[in-house]
CSV table of N, CA and C in Angstrom, one decimal:
chain,number,residue,atom,x,y,z
A,1,MET,N,14.0,18.3,15.8
A,1,MET,CA,13.8,18.4,14.4
A,1,MET,C,14.0,17.0,13.8
A,2,GLY,N,14.9,16.2,14.3
A,2,GLY,CA,15.1,14.9,13.7
A,2,GLY,C,13.9,14.0,13.8
A,3,TYR,N,13.1,14.1,14.9
A,3,TYR,CA,11.9,13.2,15.0
A,3,TYR,C,10.9,13.7,14.0
A,4,ARG,N,10.8,15.0,13.7
A,4,ARG,CA,9.8,15.5,12.8
A,4,ARG,C,10.2,15.0,11.4
A,5,VAL,N,11.5,15.0,11.0
A,5,VAL,CA,11.9,14.5,9.7
A,5,VAL,C,11.6,13.0,9.6
A,6,LEU,N,11.9,12.3,10.7
A,6,LEU,CA,11.6,10.9,10.7
A,6,LEU,C,10.1,10.6,10.5
A,7,ALA,N,9.2,11.4,11.2
A,7,ALA,CA,7.8,11.2,11.0
A,7,ALA,C,7.3,11.5,9.6
A,8,GLU,N,7.9,12.6,9.0
A,8,GLU,CA,7.5,13.0,7.6
A,8,GLU,C,8.0,11.9,6.6
A,9,VAL,N,9.2,11.5,6.8
A,9,VAL,CA,9.8,10.5,5.9
A,9,VAL,C,9.0,9.2,6.0
A,10,THR,N,8.6,8.8,7.2
A,10,THR,CA,7.8,7.6,7.4
A,10,THR,C,6.5,7.7,6.8
A,11,MET,N,5.9,8.9,6.9
A,11,MET,CA,4.6,9.1,6.2
A,11,MET,C,4.7,9.0,4.7
A,12,ALA,N,5.8,9.5,4.1
A,12,ALA,CA,6.0,9.4,2.7
A,12,ALA,C,6.2,8.0,2.3
A,13,VAL,N,7.0,7.2,3.0
A,13,VAL,CA,7.3,5.8,2.7
A,13,VAL,C,6.0,5.0,2.8
A,14,HIS,N,5.2,5.3,3.8
A,14,HIS,CA,4.0,4.6,4.0
A,14,HIS,C,3.0,4.9,2.8
A,15,PHE,N,3.0,6.1,2.3
A,15,PHE,CA,2.1,6.4,1.2
A,15,PHE,C,2.7,5.7,-0.1
A,16,LEU,N,4.0,5.7,-0.3
A,16,LEU,CA,4.5,5.0,-1.4
A,16,LEU,C,4.3,3.5,-1.3
A,17,PHE,N,4.3,2.9,-0.1
A,17,PHE,CA,4.0,1.5,0.0
A,17,PHE,C,2.6,1.2,-0.4
A,18,ILE,N,1.6,2.1,0.0
A,18,ILE,CA,0.2,1.9,-0.4
A,18,ILE,C,0.1,2.0,-1.9
A,19,VAL,N,0.8,3.0,-2.5
A,19,VAL,CA,0.8,3.1,-4.0
A,19,VAL,C,1.3,1.8,-4.6
A,20,PHE,N,2.4,1.2,-4.0
A,20,PHE,CA,2.9,0.0,-4.6
A,20,PHE,C,2.0,-1.2,-4.4
A,21,VAL,N,1.3,-1.2,-3.3
A,21,VAL,CA,0.3,-2.3,-3.1
A,21,VAL,C,-0.8,-2.2,-4.2
A,22,VAL,N,-1.3,-1.0,-4.5
A,22,VAL,CA,-2.3,-0.8,-5.4
A,22,VAL,C,-1.9,-1.1,-6.9
A,23,PHE,N,-0.7,-0.5,-7.2
A,23,PHE,CA,-0.3,-0.5,-8.6
A,23,PHE,C,0.9,-1.3,-8.9
A,24,GLY,N,1.6,-1.8,-7.9
A,24,GLY,CA,2.9,-2.5,-8.1
A,24,GLY,C,2.8,-3.7,-9.0
A,25,GLY,N,1.6,-4.4,-9.0
A,25,GLY,CA,1.5,-5.6,-9.9
A,25,GLY,C,1.7,-5.3,-11.3
A,26,PHE,N,1.5,-4.0,-11.7
A,26,PHE,CA,1.7,-3.7,-13.1
A,26,PHE,C,3.2,-3.7,-13.4
A,27,LEU,N,4.1,-3.5,-12.4
A,27,LEU,CA,5.5,-3.6,-12.7
A,27,LEU,C,5.9,-5.0,-13.2
A,28,ALA,N,5.2,-6.0,-12.8
A,28,ALA,CA,5.5,-7.4,-13.3
A,28,ALA,C,5.2,-7.5,-14.8
A,29,TRP,N,4.5,-6.6,-15.4
A,29,TRP,CA,4.3,-6.7,-16.8
A,29,TRP,C,5.6,-6.5,-17.5
A,30,ARG,N,6.4,-5.6,-16.9
A,30,ARG,CA,7.7,-5.3,-17.5
A,30,ARG,C,8.9,-6.1,-16.9
A,31,TRP,N,8.8,-6.2,-15.6
A,31,TRP,CA,9.8,-7.0,-14.8
A,31,TRP,C,9.1,-8.1,-14.1
A,32,PRO,N,9.0,-9.3,-14.6
A,32,PRO,CA,8.3,-10.4,-14.0
A,32,PRO,C,8.7,-10.7,-12.6
A,33,LYS,N,9.9,-10.6,-12.3
A,33,LYS,CA,10.4,-10.9,-10.9
A,33,LYS,C,9.8,-9.9,-9.8
A,34,ALA,N,9.3,-8.8,-10.3
A,34,ALA,CA,8.7,-7.9,-9.4
A,34,ALA,C,7.4,-8.4,-8.7
A,35,ILE,N,6.8,-9.4,-9.3
A,35,ILE,CA,5.6,-10.0,-8.8
A,35,ILE,C,5.8,-10.5,-7.4
A,36,TRP,N,7.0,-11.0,-7.1
A,36,TRP,CA,7.2,-11.6,-5.8
A,36,TRP,C,7.2,-10.6,-4.6
A,37,SER,N,7.8,-9.5,-4.9
A,37,SER,CA,7.7,-8.4,-3.9
A,37,SER,C,6.3,-7.8,-3.8
A,38,HIS,N,5.6,-7.8,-4.9
A,38,HIS,CA,4.3,-7.3,-4.9
A,38,HIS,C,3.3,-8.2,-4.2
A,39,LEU,N,3.5,-9.5,-4.4
A,39,LEU,CA,2.7,-10.5,-3.7
A,39,LEU,C,2.8,-10.4,-2.2
A,40,ALA,N,4.1,-10.2,-1.7
A,40,ALA,CA,4.3,-10.0,-0.3
A,40,ALA,C,3.7,-8.7,0.2
A,41,ALA,N,3.8,-7.6,-0.5
A,41,ALA,CA,3.2,-6.4,-0.1
A,41,ALA,C,1.7,-6.4,-0.1
A,42,ALA,N,1.1,-7.1,-1.2
A,42,ALA,CA,-0.3,-7.2,-1.2
A,42,ALA,C,-0.9,-8.1,-0.1
A,43,ALA,N,-0.1,-9.2,0.2
A,43,ALA,CA,-0.6,-10.1,1.2
A,43,ALA,C,-0.6,-9.3,2.6
A,44,TRP,N,0.5,-8.5,2.8
A,44,TRP,CA,0.6,-7.7,4.0
A,44,TRP,C,-0.6,-6.7,4.1
A,45,GLY,N,-0.9,-6.1,3.0
A,45,GLY,CA,-2.0,-5.1,3.0
A,45,GLY,C,-3.3,-5.8,3.2
A,46,LEU,N,-3.5,-7.0,2.7
A,46,LEU,CA,-4.7,-7.7,2.9
A,46,LEU,C,-4.9,-8.2,4.3
A,47,CYS,N,-3.8,-8.6,4.9
A,47,CYS,CA,-3.8,-9.0,6.3
A,47,CYS,C,-4.1,-7.8,7.2
A,48,ILE,N,-3.6,-6.7,6.9
A,48,ILE,CA,-3.9,-5.5,7.7
A,48,ILE,C,-5.4,-5.2,7.7
A,49,VAL,N,-6.0,-5.3,6.5
A,49,VAL,CA,-7.5,-5.1,6.3
A,49,VAL,C,-8.3,-6.2,7.0
A,50,LEU,N,-8.0,-7.4,6.7
A,50,LEU,CA,-8.8,-8.5,7.2
A,50,LEU,C,-8.7,-8.7,8.7
A,51,PHE,N,-7.5,-8.6,9.3
A,51,PHE,CA,-7.2,-8.9,10.7
A,51,PHE,C,-7.0,-7.7,11.5
A,52,ASP,N,-7.3,-6.5,11.0
A,52,ASP,CA,-7.2,-5.2,11.7
A,52,ASP,C,-5.8,-5.1,12.4
A,53,LEU,N,-4.8,-5.4,11.6
A,53,LEU,CA,-3.4,-5.3,12.2
A,53,LEU,C,-2.9,-3.9,12.1
A,54,ASN,N,-1.9,-3.6,12.9
A,54,ASN,CA,-1.3,-2.3,12.8
A,54,ASN,C,0.0,-2.4,12.1
A,55,CYS,N,0.2,-1.5,11.1
A,55,CYS,CA,1.5,-1.5,10.3
A,55,CYS,C,2.6,-1.0,11.2
A,56,PRO,N,3.8,-1.6,11.1
A,56,PRO,CA,5.0,-1.0,11.8
A,56,PRO,C,5.3,0.4,11.4
A,57,LEU,N,5.0,0.8,10.1
A,57,LEU,CA,5.3,2.2,9.7
A,57,LEU,C,4.4,3.1,10.5
A,58,THR,N,3.2,2.7,10.8
A,58,THR,CA,2.3,3.5,11.6
A,58,THR,C,2.8,3.7,13.0
A,59,TYR,N,3.4,2.7,13.6
A,59,TYR,CA,4.0,2.8,14.9
A,59,TYR,C,5.2,3.8,14.9
A,60,VAL,N,6.0,3.7,13.9
A,60,VAL,CA,7.2,4.5,13.8
A,60,VAL,C,6.8,6.0,13.6
A,61,GLU,N,5.8,6.2,12.7
A,61,GLU,CA,5.3,7.6,12.6
A,61,GLU,C,4.7,8.2,13.9
A,62,ASP,N,3.9,7.4,14.5
A,62,ASP,CA,3.2,7.8,15.7
A,62,ASP,C,4.2,8.1,16.8
A,63,TRP,N,5.2,7.2,17.0
A,63,TRP,CA,6.3,7.4,18.0
A,63,TRP,C,7.1,8.7,17.7
A,64,ALA,N,7.4,8.9,16.4
A,64,ALA,CA,8.2,10.1,16.1
A,64,ALA,C,7.4,11.3,16.3
A,65,ARG,N,6.1,11.3,16.0
A,65,ARG,CA,5.3,12.5,16.2
A,65,ARG,C,5.1,12.8,17.7
A,66,GLN,N,5.0,11.8,18.5
A,66,GLN,CA,4.9,12.0,19.9
A,66,GLN,C,6.2,12.6,20.5
A,67,ARG,N,7.3,12.2,19.9
A,67,ARG,CA,8.6,12.8,20.4
A,67,ARG,C,8.7,14.2,20.0
A,68,THR,N,8.0,14.7,19.0
A,68,THR,CA,8.0,16.1,18.6
A,68,THR,C,7.1,16.9,19.5
A,69,GLY,N,6.3,16.3,20.3
A,69,GLY,CA,5.3,17.0,21.1
A,69,GLY,C,3.9,16.9,20.6
A,70,GLU,N,3.7,16.3,19.4
A,70,GLU,CA,2.4,16.2,18.8
A,70,GLU,C,1.7,15.0,19.5
A,71,SER,N,0.4,15.0,19.3
A,71,SER,CA,-0.4,13.9,19.9
A,71,SER,C,-0.2,12.6,19.2
A,72,GLY,N,0.4,12.5,18.1
A,72,GLY,CA,0.5,11.3,17.3
A,72,GLY,C,-0.7,11.0,16.5
A,73,LEU,N,-0.8,9.8,15.9
A,73,LEU,CA,-1.9,9.5,15.1
A,73,LEU,C,-3.0,9.0,15.9
A,74,SER,N,-4.2,9.5,15.7
A,74,SER,CA,-5.4,9.0,16.5
A,74,SER,C,-5.9,7.7,16.0
A,75,HIS,N,-5.6,7.4,14.7
A,75,HIS,CA,-6.1,6.2,14.0
A,75,HIS,C,-4.9,5.7,13.2
A,76,GLY,N,-5.1,4.7,12.3
A,76,GLY,CA,-4.1,4.2,11.4
A,76,GLY,C,-3.8,5.2,10.3
A,77,PHE,N,-2.8,4.9,9.5
A,77,PHE,CA,-2.4,5.8,8.4
A,77,PHE,C,-3.5,6.0,7.4
A,78,ILE,N,-4.2,5.0,7.0
A,78,ILE,CA,-5.2,5.1,6.0
A,78,ILE,C,-6.4,6.0,6.6
A,79,ASP,N,-6.8,5.7,7.8
A,79,ASP,CA,-7.9,6.4,8.4
A,79,ASP,C,-7.5,7.9,8.6
A,80,THR,N,-6.2,8.2,8.9
A,80,THR,CA,-5.8,9.5,9.1
A,80,THR,C,-5.6,10.4,7.8
A,81,TYR,N,-5.0,9.8,6.8
A,81,TYR,CA,-4.6,10.5,5.6
A,81,TYR,C,-5.4,10.3,4.4
A,82,LEU,N,-6.1,9.2,4.3
A,82,LEU,CA,-6.8,8.9,3.1
A,82,LEU,C,-8.4,8.9,3.2
A,83,THR,N,-8.9,8.1,4.2
A,83,THR,CA,-10.3,8.0,4.4
A,83,THR,C,-10.8,9.3,4.9
A,84,GLY,N,-11.8,9.9,4.2
A,84,GLY,CA,-12.4,11.2,4.5
A,84,GLY,C,-11.6,12.3,4.0
A,85,VAL,N,-10.4,12.0,3.4
A,85,VAL,CA,-9.6,13.1,2.8
A,85,VAL,C,-9.6,12.9,1.2
A,86,ILE,N,-9.1,11.7,0.8
A,86,ILE,CA,-9.1,11.4,-0.6
A,86,ILE,C,-10.4,10.9,-1.1
A,87,TYR,N,-11.1,10.1,-0.3
A,87,TYR,CA,-12.4,9.6,-0.6
A,87,TYR,C,-13.3,9.7,0.6
A,88,PRO,N,-14.6,9.8,0.4
A,88,PRO,CA,-15.5,9.9,1.6
A,88,PRO,C,-15.5,8.5,2.4
A,89,GLU,N,-15.7,8.6,3.6
A,89,GLU,CA,-15.6,7.4,4.5
A,89,GLU,C,-16.7,6.4,4.1
A,90,ARG,N,-17.8,6.9,3.6
A,90,ARG,CA,-18.9,6.0,3.3
A,90,ARG,C,-18.6,5.1,2.1
A,91,PHE,N,-17.5,5.4,1.3
A,91,PHE,CA,-17.1,4.6,0.2
A,91,PHE,C,-16.0,3.7,0.4
A,92,LEU,N,-15.7,3.5,1.7
A,92,LEU,CA,-14.5,2.7,2.1
A,92,LEU,C,-14.6,1.3,1.4
A,93,ASP,N,-15.7,0.6,1.5
A,93,ASP,CA,-15.9,-0.7,1.0
A,93,ASP,C,-15.7,-0.7,-0.5
A,94,GLU,N,-16.2,0.3,-1.2
A,94,GLU,CA,-16.1,0.4,-2.6
A,94,GLU,C,-14.6,0.6,-3.1
A,95,VAL,N,-14.0,1.4,-2.3
A,95,VAL,CA,-12.5,1.7,-2.6
A,95,VAL,C,-11.7,0.4,-2.4
A,96,ARG,N,-12.0,-0.3,-1.4
A,96,ARG,CA,-11.3,-1.6,-1.2
A,96,ARG,C,-11.6,-2.6,-2.3
A,97,LEU,N,-12.8,-2.6,-2.8
A,97,LEU,CA,-13.1,-3.5,-3.9
A,97,LEU,C,-12.4,-3.0,-5.2
A,98,LEU,N,-12.4,-1.7,-5.4
A,98,LEU,CA,-11.7,-1.1,-6.5
A,98,LEU,C,-10.2,-1.5,-6.5
A,99,ILE,N,-9.6,-1.4,-5.3
A,99,ILE,CA,-8.2,-1.8,-5.1
A,99,ILE,C,-8.0,-3.2,-5.5
A,100,ALA,N,-8.9,-4.1,-5.0
A,100,ALA,CA,-8.8,-5.5,-5.3
A,100,ALA,C,-8.9,-5.8,-6.8
A,101,ALA,N,-9.8,-5.0,-7.4
A,101,ALA,CA,-9.9,-5.2,-8.9
A,101,ALA,C,-8.7,-4.7,-9.6
A,102,VAL,N,-8.1,-3.6,-9.2
A,102,VAL,CA,-6.9,-3.2,-9.8
A,102,VAL,C,-5.7,-4.2,-9.7
A,103,VAL,N,-5.6,-4.7,-8.5
A,103,VAL,CA,-4.6,-5.8,-8.3
A,103,VAL,C,-4.9,-7.0,-9.1
A,104,ALA,N,-6.1,-7.4,-9.2
A,104,ALA,CA,-6.5,-8.6,-10.0
A,104,ALA,C,-6.2,-8.4,-11.5
A,105,VAL,N,-6.5,-7.2,-12.0
A,105,VAL,CA,-6.2,-6.9,-13.4
A,105,VAL,C,-4.7,-6.9,-13.6
A,106,SER,N,-4.0,-6.3,-12.7
A,106,SER,CA,-2.5,-6.3,-12.9
A,106,SER,C,-1.9,-7.7,-12.9
A,107,TYR,N,-2.5,-8.6,-12.0
A,107,TYR,CA,-2.0,-10.0,-12.0
A,107,TYR,C,-2.4,-10.7,-13.3
A,108,ALA,N,-3.6,-10.5,-13.7
A,108,ALA,CA,-4.1,-11.1,-15.0
A,108,ALA,C,-3.2,-10.7,-16.2
A,109,GLY,N,-2.9,-9.4,-16.2
A,109,GLY,CA,-2.0,-8.9,-17.3
A,109,GLY,C,-0.6,-9.5,-17.2
A,110,ALA,N,-0.1,-9.6,-16.0
A,110,ALA,CA,1.2,-10.2,-15.8
A,110,ALA,C,1.2,-11.7,-16.2
A,111,VAL,N,0.2,-12.4,-15.9
A,111,VAL,CA,0.1,-13.8,-16.3
A,111,VAL,C,0.0,-13.9,-17.8
A,112,HIS,N,-0.8,-13.1,-18.4
A,112,HIS,CA,-0.9,-13.1,-19.9
A,112,HIS,C,0.4,-12.8,-20.5
A,113,ARG,N,1.1,-11.8,-20.0
A,113,ARG,CA,2.4,-11.4,-20.6
A,113,ARG,C,3.4,-12.5,-20.4
A,114,ALA,N,3.4,-13.1,-19.3
A,114,ALA,CA,4.3,-14.2,-19.0
A,114,ALA,C,4.1,-15.4,-20.0
A,115,ARG,N,2.8,-15.7,-20.2
A,115,ARG,CA,2.5,-16.8,-21.1
A,115,ARG,C,2.9,-16.4,-22.5
A,116,THR,N,2.7,-15.2,-22.9
A,116,THR,CA,3.1,-14.8,-24.2
A,116,THR,C,4.7,-14.9,-24.4
A,117,ARG,N,5.4,-14.5,-23.4
A,117,ARG,CA,6.9,-14.6,-23.4
A,117,ARG,C,7.3,-16.0,-23.5
A,118,PHE,N,6.6,-16.9,-22.7
A,118,PHE,CA,7.0,-18.3,-22.7
A,118,PHE,C,6.7,-19.0,-24.1
A,119,ARG,N,5.6,-18.6,-24.7
A,119,ARG,CA,5.3,-19.2,-26.0
A,119,ARG,C,6.3,-18.7,-27.1
A,120,ARG,N,6.8,-17.5,-26.9
A,120,ARG,CA,7.8,-17.0,-27.9
A,120,ARG,C,9.1,-17.6,-27.7
A,121,GLY,N,9.4,-18.2,-26.6
A,121,GLY,CA,10.6,-18.9,-26.4
A,121,GLY,C,11.6,-18.1,-25.6
């Protein structure tokens, strides 16, 4: 039972991490120091996409699922839980571009707000 809980918690943390990668830049609008953790998360997400890296959270979930007797993940987290489930696989490139646009808008807004704060003193 412990491995099943670990697998489920890891899956939830992984999902939250992806939500943070997509929308976390908007936190910097309110809390400017949040940009540093978001830059690290976004860079990691970009490296995973560009270099086809495996996320450590995927390894943990896969390992825990195998310990419960399941077959584990046949692909990565995104391929298993998002692509083909949340959006059709044929739109993967468009979804990636949309995510990049959301991150860019969040950063542009954060820069704008930081400049406004700086001008006010």
